[in-house]
Coordinates of C-alpha atoms and ligand atoms in Angstrom, one line a residue:
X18 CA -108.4 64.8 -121.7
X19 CA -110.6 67.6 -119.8
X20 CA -109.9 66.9 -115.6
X21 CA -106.7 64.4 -116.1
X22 CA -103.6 64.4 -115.4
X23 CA -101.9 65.4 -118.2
X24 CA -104.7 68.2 -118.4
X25 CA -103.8 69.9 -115.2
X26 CA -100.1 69.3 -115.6
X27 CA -100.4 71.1 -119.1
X28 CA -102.5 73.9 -117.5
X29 CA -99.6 74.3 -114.6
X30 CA -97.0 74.8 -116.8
X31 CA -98.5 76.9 -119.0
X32 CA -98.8 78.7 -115.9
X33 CA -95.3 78.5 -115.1
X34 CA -93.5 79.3 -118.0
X35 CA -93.4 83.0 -118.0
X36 CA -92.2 82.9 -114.6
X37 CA -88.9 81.1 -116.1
X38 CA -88.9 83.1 -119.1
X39 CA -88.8 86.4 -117.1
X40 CA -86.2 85.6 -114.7
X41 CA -84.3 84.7 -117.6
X42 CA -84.6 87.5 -119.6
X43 CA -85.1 90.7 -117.0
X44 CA -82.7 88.9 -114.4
X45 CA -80.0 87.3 -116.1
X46 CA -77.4 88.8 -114.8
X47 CA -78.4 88.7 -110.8
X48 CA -75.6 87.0 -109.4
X49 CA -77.1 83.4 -107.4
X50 CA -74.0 82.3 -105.1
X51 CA -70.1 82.7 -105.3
X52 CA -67.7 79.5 -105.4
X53 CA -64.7 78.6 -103.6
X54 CA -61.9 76.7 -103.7
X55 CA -63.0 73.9 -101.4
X56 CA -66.6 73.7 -103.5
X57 CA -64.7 73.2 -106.6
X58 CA -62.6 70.4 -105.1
X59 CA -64.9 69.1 -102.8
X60 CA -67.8 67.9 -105.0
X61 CA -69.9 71.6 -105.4
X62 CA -71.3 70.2 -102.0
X63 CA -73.7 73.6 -101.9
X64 CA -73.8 75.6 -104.6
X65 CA -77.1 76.5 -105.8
X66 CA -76.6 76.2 -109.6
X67 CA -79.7 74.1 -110.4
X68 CA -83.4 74.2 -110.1
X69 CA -86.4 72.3 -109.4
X70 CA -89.9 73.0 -107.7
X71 CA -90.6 69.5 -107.1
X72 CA -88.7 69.5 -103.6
X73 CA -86.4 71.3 -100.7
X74 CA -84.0 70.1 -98.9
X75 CA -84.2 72.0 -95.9
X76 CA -80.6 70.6 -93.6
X77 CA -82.3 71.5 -90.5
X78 CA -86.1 70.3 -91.4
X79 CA -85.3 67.7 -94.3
X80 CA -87.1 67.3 -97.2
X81 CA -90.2 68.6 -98.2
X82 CA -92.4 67.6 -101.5
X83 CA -94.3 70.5 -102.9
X84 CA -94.1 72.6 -99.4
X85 CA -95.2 69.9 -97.6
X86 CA -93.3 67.5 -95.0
X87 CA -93.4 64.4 -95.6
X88 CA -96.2 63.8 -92.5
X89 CA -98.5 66.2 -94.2
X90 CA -98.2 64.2 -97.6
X91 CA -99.0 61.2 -95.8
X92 CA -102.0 62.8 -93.8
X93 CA -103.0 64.1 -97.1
X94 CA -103.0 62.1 -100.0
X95 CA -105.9 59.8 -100.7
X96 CA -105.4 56.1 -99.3
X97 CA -106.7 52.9 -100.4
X98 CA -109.4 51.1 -98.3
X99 CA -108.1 49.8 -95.3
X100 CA -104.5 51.3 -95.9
X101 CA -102.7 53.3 -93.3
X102 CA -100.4 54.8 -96.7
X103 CA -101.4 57.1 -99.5
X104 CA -101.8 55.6 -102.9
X105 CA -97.6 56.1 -104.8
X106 CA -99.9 57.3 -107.8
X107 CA -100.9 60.1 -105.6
X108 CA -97.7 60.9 -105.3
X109 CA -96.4 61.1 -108.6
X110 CA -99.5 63.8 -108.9
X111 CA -98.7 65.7 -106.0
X112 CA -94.9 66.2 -107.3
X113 CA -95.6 67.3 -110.5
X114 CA -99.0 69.2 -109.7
X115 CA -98.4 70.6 -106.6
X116 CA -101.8 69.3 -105.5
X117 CA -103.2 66.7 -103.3
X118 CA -105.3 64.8 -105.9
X119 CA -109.1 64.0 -105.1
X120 CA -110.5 60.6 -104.5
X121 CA -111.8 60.7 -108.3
X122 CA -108.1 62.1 -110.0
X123 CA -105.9 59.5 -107.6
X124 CA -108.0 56.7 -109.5
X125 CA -107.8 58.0 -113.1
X126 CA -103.6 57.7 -112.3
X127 CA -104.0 54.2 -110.9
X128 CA -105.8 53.5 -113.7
X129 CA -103.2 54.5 -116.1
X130 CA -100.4 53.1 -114.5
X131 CA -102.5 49.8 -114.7
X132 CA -103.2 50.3 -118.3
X133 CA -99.1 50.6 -119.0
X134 CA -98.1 47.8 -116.7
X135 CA -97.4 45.0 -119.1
X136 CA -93.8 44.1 -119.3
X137 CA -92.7 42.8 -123.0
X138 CA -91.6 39.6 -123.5
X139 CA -87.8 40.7 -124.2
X140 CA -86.9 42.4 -121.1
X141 CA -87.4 39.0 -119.2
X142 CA -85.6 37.4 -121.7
X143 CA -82.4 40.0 -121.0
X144 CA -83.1 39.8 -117.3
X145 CA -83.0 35.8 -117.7
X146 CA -79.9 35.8 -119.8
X147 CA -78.0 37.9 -116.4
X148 CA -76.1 35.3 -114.3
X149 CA -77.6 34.6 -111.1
X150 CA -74.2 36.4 -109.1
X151 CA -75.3 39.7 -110.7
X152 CA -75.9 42.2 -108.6
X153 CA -79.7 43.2 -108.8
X154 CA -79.3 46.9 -109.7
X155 CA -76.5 46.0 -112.7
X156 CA -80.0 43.7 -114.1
X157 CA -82.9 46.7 -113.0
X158 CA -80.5 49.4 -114.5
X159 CA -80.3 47.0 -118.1
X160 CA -83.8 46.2 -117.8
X161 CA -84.7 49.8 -117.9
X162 CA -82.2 50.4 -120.9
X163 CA -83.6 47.6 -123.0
X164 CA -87.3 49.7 -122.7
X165 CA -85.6 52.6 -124.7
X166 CA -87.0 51.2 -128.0
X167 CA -90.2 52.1 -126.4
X168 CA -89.9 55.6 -126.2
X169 CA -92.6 57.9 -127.7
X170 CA -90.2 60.5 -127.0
X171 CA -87.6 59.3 -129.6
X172 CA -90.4 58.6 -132.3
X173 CA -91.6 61.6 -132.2
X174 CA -88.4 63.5 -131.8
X175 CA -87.7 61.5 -135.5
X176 CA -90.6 62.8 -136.8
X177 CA -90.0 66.7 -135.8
X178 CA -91.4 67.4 -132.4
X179 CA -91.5 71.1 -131.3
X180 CA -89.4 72.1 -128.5
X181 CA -92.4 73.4 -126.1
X182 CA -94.0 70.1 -127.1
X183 CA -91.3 67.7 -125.8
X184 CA -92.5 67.6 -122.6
X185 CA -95.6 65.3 -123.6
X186 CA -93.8 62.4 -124.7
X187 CA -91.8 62.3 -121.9
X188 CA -95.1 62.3 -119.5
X189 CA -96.3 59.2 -121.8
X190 CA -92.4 57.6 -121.5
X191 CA -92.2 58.3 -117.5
X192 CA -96.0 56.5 -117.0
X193 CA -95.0 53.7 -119.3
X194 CA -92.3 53.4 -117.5
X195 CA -93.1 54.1 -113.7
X196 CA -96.1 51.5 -114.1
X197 CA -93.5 48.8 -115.3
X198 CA -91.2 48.8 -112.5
X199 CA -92.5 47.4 -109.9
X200 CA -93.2 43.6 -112.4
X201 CA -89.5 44.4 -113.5
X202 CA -88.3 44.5 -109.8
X203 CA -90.2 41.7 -108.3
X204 CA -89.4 39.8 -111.1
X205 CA -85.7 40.4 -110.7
X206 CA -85.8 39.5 -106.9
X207 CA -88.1 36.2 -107.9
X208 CA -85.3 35.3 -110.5
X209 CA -82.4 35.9 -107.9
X210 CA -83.8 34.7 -104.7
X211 CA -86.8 32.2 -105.5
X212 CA -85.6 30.0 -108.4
X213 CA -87.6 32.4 -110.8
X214 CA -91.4 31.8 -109.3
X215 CA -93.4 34.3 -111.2
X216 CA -95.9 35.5 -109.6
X217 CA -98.7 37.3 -112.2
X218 CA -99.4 41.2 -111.8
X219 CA -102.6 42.0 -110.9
X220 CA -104.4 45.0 -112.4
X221 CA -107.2 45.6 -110.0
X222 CA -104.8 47.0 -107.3
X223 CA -102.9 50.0 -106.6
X224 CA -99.1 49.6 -107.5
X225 CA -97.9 49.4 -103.5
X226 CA -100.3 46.6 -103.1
X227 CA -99.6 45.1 -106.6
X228 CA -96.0 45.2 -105.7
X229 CA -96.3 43.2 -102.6
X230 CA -99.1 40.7 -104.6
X231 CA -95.6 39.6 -107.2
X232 CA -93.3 39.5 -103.6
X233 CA -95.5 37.2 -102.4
X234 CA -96.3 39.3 -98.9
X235 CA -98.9 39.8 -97.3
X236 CA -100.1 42.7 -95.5
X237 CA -98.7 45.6 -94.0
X238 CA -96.3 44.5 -96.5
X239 CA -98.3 46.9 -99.0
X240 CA -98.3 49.7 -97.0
X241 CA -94.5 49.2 -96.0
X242 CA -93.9 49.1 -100.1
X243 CA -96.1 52.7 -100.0
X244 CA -94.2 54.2 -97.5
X245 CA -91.1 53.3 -99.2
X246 CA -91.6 54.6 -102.6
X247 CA -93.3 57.5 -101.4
X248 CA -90.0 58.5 -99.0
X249 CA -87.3 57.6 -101.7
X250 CA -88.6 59.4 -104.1
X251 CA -87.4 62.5 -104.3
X252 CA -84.6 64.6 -102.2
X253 CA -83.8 68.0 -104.5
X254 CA -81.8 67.5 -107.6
X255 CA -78.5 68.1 -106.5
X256 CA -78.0 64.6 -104.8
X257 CA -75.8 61.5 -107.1
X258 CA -79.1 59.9 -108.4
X259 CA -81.6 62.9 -108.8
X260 CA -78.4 64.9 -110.9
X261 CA -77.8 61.9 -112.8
X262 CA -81.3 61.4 -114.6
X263 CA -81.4 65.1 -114.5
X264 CA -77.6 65.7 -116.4
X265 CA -78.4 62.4 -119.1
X266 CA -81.8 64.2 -119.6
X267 CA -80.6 67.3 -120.6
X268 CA -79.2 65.9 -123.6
X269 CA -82.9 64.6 -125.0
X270 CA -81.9 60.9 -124.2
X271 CA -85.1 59.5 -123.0
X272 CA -86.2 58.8 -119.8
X273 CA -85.2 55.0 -120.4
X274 CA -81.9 56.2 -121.0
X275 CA -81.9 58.9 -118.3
X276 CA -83.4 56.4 -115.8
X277 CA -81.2 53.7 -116.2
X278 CA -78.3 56.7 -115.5
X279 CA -79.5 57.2 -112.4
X280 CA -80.1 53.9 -111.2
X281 CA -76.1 53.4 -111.5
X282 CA -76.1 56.2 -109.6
X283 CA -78.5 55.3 -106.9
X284 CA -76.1 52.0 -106.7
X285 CA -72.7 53.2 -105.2
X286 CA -72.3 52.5 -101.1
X287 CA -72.5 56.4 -100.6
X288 CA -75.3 56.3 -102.5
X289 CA -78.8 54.1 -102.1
X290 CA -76.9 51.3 -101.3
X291 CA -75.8 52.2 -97.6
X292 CA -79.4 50.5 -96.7
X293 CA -77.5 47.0 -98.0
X294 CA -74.7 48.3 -96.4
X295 CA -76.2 48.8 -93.0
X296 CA -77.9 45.7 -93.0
X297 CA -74.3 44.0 -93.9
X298 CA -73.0 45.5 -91.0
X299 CA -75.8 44.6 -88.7
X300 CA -75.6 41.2 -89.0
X301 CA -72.0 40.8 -89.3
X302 CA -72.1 42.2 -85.4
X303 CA -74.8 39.5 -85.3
X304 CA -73.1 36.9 -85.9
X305 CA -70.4 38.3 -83.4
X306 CA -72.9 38.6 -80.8
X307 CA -74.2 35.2 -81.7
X308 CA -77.5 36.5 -81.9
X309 CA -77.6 38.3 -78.4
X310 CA -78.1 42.4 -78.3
X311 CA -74.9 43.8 -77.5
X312 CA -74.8 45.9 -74.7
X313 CA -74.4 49.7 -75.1
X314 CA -70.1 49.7 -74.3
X315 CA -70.3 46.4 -76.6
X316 CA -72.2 48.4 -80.1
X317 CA -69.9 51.3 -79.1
X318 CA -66.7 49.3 -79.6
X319 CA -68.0 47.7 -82.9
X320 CA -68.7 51.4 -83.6
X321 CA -64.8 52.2 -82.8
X322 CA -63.6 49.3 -84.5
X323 CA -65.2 49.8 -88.3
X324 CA -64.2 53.7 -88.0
X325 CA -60.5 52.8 -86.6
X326 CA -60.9 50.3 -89.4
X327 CA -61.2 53.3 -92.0
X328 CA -64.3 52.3 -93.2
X329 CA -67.5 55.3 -92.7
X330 CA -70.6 53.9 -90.4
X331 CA -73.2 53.0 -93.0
X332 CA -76.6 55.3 -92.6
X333 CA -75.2 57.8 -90.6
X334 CA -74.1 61.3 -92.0
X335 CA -75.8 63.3 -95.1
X336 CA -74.0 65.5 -97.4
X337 CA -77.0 68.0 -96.8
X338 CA -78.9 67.5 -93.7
X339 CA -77.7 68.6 -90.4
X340 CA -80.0 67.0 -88.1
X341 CA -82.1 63.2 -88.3
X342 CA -83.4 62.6 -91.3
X343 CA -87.4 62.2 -91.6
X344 CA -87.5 59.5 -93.4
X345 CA -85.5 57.8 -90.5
X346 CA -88.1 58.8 -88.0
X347 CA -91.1 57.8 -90.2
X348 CA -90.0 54.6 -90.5
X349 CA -88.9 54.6 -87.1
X350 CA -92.4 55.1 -85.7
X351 CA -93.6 52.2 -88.6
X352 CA -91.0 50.0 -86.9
X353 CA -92.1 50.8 -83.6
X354 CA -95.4 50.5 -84.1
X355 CA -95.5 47.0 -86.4
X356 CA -92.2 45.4 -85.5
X357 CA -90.9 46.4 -82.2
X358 CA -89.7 43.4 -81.0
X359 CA -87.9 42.4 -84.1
X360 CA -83.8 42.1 -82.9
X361 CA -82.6 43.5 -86.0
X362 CA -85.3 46.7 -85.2
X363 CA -83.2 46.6 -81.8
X364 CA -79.9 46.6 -83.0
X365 CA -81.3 49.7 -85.2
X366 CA -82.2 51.5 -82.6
X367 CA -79.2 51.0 -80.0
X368 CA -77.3 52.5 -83.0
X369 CA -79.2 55.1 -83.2
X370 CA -78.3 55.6 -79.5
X371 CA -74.8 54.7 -79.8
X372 CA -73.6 56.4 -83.1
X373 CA -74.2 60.4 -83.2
X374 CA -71.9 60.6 -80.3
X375 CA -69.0 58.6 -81.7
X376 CA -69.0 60.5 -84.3
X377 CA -69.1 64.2 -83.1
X378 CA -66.2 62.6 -80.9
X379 CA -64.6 60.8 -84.2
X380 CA -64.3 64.5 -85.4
X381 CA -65.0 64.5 -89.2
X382 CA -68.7 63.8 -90.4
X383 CA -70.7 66.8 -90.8
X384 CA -73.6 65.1 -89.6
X385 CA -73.5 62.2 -86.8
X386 CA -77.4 61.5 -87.5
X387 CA -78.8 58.7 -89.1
X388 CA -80.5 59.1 -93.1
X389 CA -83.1 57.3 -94.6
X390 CA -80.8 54.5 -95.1
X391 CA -80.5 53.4 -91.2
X392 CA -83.8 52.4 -91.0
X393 CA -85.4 51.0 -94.4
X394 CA -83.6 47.7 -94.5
X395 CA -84.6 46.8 -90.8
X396 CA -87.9 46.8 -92.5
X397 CA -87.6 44.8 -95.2
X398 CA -85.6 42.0 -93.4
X399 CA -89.1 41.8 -90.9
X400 CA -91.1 41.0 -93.5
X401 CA -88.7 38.4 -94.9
X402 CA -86.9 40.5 -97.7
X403 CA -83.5 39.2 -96.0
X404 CA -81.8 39.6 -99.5
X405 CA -80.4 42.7 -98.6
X406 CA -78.8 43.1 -102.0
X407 CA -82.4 43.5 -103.2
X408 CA -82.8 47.2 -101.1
X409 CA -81.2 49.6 -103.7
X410 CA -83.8 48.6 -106.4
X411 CA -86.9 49.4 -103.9
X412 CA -84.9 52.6 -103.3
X413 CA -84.6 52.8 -106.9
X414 CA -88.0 52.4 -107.9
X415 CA -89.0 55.7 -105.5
X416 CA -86.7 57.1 -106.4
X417 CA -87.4 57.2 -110.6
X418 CA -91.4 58.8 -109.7
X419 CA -89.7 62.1 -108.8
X420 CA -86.8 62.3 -111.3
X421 CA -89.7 61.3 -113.5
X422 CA -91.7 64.3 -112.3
X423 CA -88.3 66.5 -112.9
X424 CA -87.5 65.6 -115.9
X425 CA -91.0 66.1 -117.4
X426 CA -90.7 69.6 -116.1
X427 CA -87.3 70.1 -117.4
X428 CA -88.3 69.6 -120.7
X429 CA -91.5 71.6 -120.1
X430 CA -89.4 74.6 -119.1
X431 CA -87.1 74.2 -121.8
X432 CA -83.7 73.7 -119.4
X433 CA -81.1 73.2 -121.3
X434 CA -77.7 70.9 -122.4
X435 CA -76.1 70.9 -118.9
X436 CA -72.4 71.8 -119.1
X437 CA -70.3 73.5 -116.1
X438 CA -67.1 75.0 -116.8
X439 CA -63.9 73.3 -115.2
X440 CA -60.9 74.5 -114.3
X441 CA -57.0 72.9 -114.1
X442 CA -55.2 72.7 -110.8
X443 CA -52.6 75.5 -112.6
X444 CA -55.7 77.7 -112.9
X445 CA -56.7 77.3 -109.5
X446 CA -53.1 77.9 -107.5
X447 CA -52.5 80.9 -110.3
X448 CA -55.9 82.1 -109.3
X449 CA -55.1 81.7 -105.4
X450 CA -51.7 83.3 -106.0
X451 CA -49.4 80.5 -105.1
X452 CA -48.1 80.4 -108.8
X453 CA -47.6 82.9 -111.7
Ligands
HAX501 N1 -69.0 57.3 -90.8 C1 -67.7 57.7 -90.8 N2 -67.1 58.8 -91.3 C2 -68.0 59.6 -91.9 C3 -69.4 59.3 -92.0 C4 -69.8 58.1 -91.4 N3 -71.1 57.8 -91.4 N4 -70.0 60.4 -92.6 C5 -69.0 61.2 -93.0 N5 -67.8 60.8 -92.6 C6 -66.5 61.3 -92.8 C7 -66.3 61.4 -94.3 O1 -65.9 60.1 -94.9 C8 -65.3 62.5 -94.5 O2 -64.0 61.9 -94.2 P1 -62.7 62.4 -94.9 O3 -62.6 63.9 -94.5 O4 -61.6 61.5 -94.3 O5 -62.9 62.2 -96.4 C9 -65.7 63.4 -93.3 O6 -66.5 62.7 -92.4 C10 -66.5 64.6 -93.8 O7 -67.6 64.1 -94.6 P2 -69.0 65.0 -94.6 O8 -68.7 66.3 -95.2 O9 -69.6 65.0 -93.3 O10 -69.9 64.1 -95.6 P3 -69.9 64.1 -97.2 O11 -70.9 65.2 -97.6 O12 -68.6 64.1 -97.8 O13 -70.6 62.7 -97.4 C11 -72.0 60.9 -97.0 C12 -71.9 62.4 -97.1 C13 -73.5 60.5 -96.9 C14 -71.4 60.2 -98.2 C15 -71.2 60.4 -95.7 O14 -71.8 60.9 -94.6 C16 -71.1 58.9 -95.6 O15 -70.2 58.3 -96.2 N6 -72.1 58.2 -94.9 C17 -72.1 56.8 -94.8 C18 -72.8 56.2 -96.1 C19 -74.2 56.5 -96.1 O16 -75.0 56.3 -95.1 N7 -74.7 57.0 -97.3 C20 -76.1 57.3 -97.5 C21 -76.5 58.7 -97.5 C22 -77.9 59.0 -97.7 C23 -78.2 58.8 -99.1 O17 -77.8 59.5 -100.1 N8 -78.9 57.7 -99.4 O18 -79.1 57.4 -100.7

């Protein structure tokens, strides 16, 4: 066990653990943040009531894994011959370490992930038995669920696990799991899109290039499947999905359970699936245009006519960040770089011209920049993922490595049952002074 994963991960939070243990018991009582009116109607948007080391979300910078931008995890982490992306195993060791793994520790996680990777036979049956009108995350999220007989965490929970030890089966659950996603996904998009051609995992590669082996793309098609688990996969804990797995976790469900959650989550058009959503817009403008790029008055009157329409400009705005996001520009530069003569790339980036200053003159969004979502399913649709229903579960699959990571550590710090106090509406305007 001596230089592995789980090794260092046990050492670290040993580590860790009296740093918790003190805050809570010297500083209990230091008060964090106040909360008004408008927080408690308008979604918490800012309170800081939770807490994870895993990431920031800085609204000015964006997000940061570990301390680290997301350029410097790309710089740092170890990449596979040939690859222009880090290995996604790295990754997962980076957000729960807090170190860039060596050559040597990168492969033992590959190796593991490879080890897990089999699929059983039953969740292809319950993915088969779906309809072929379902939408793909409704069949990921079930898939996920079925895997909860799996759980070590829930055997040995049974059998009388002790509390500082429940983090250990939830590291075995999250790698059993993580490793299986990727077969579970492409075999979702196979059964949905390419009258169910299997195509057969292979366990010599890493799981960005395995991913792209049961697609059936070829190259950059790896590294674009690198890039986009590594960006999704974690953005604080405060956002719909990251809450989710977090909330359903603090009850001791599994991470089956917990995962599934947050994949439900990840699925609502505010959510992970604005990157369908954007590409449903683009080419309904597409269609318009009959194929031709619209000129700059022409995208700003389709602009005007979806917001006098009532409807919000897909990947545009952030609950949190206040300027672009970087995992637009990342992929930005990607798209510039390997596709930029691709139309739908174009539209992209006209709108990225065109929509910040509508909407500072529109009035209401926080934030006129683009997020993530803008951008990823330009990508996809290059190299031939057109299905754009298909986008939330390669969101998804990011984004369960880091509430992986958190959840792990949740239980290694002992957080506890989550449960915020609410209030009635009588309470509030008695409290505000407009009623005895
Ligand atoms: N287009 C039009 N109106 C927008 C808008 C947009 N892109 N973004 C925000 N607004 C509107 C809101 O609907 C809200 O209007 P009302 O006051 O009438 O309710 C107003 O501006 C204030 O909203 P906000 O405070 O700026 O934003 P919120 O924190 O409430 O919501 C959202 C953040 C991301 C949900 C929002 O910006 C939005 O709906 N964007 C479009 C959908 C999208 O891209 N979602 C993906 C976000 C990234 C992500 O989580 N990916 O998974």
């Amino acid at each position: 066990m001596r230089g592995t994963l789980k090794y260092k991960l046990s050492k670290k939070i040993k580590e860790h653990r009296p740093r918790t243990k003190r805050l809570l018991k010297e500083f209990g009582d230091v008060q964090v943040d106040s909360v008004t009116v408008s927080q408690v109607l308008g979604g918490m948007r800012g309170i800081k009531s939770l807490v994870t080391d895993i990431s920031y979300l800085d609204p000015e910078e964006g997000i940061r894994y570990r301390g680290f931008t997301l350029q410097e995890v790309i710089d740092h982490l170890p990449k596979p011959k040939g690859a222009e992306m880090p290995f996604v195993e790295g990754l997962f060791y980076l957000l729960l370490t807090g170190d860039f793994p060596n050559e040597e520790e990168v492969m033992q996680v590959v190796e593991q992930f490879n080890k897990r990777r089999i699929v059983p036979r039953y969740v292809y049956d319950v993915i088969d038995s779906f309809p072929t009108s379902s939408h793909p995350m409704a069949i990921f999220s079930t898939a996920i669920l079925t895997l909860n007989r799996e759980s070590e965490f829930n055997r040995e929970y049974q059998a009388g696990l002790k509390k500082k030890d429940y983090w250990e089966p939830t590291y075995e659950d999250a790698l059993n799991l993580l490793a299986k996603l990727p077969e579970i996904a492409a075999y979702i998009y196979n059964k949905l899109y390419r009258k169910g051609e299997k195509i057969q995992s292979n366990p010599n590669l890493d799981m960005g290039a395995d991913f792209a082996n049961m697609m059936g793309i070829d190259k950059p098609y790896d590294d674009v499947s690198r890039l986009h688990f590594i960006i999704h996969s974690d953005h604080e804990s405060g956002n719909v999905s990251a809450h989710t797995g977090h909330l359903v976790a603090s009850s001791l469900s599994d991470i089956y359970l917990s995962i599934s959650a947050m994949i439900n989550g990840l699925a609502g058009p505010l959510h992970g699936l604005a990157n369908q959503e954007v590409l449903r817009w683009l080419q309904a403008v597409m269609e318009k245009m009959d194929n031709k790029l619209p000129t700059e008055e022409e995208m700003q009157k389709f602009v005007w006519d979806t917001l006098n329409s009532g409807q919000v400009i897909p990947g545009f705005g952030h609950a949190v960040l206040r300027k672009t996001d970087p995992r637009y520009m990342l992929q930005r530069e990607f798209s510039k770089k390997h596709l930029p003569d691709d139309p739908i790339f174009k539209y992209a980036d006209l709108l990225y011209k065109v929509v910040p200053p509508i909407l500072q003159e529109h009035g209401k969004a926080k934030n006129p920049w683009p997020n993530v979502d803008a951008q990823s399913g330009v990508i996809q649709w290059h190299y031939g993922v057109t299905e754009y229903d298909f986008y939330t579960v390669l969101f998804g699959i990011g984004r369960a490595i880091g509430i992986c990571a958190n959840i792990i550590w949740d239980r290694a710090l002992g957080y506890p049952l989550e449960r915020p106090k609410s209030v009635t509406t009588d309470m509030l305007e008695k409290m505000v002074g407009i009623k005895d």
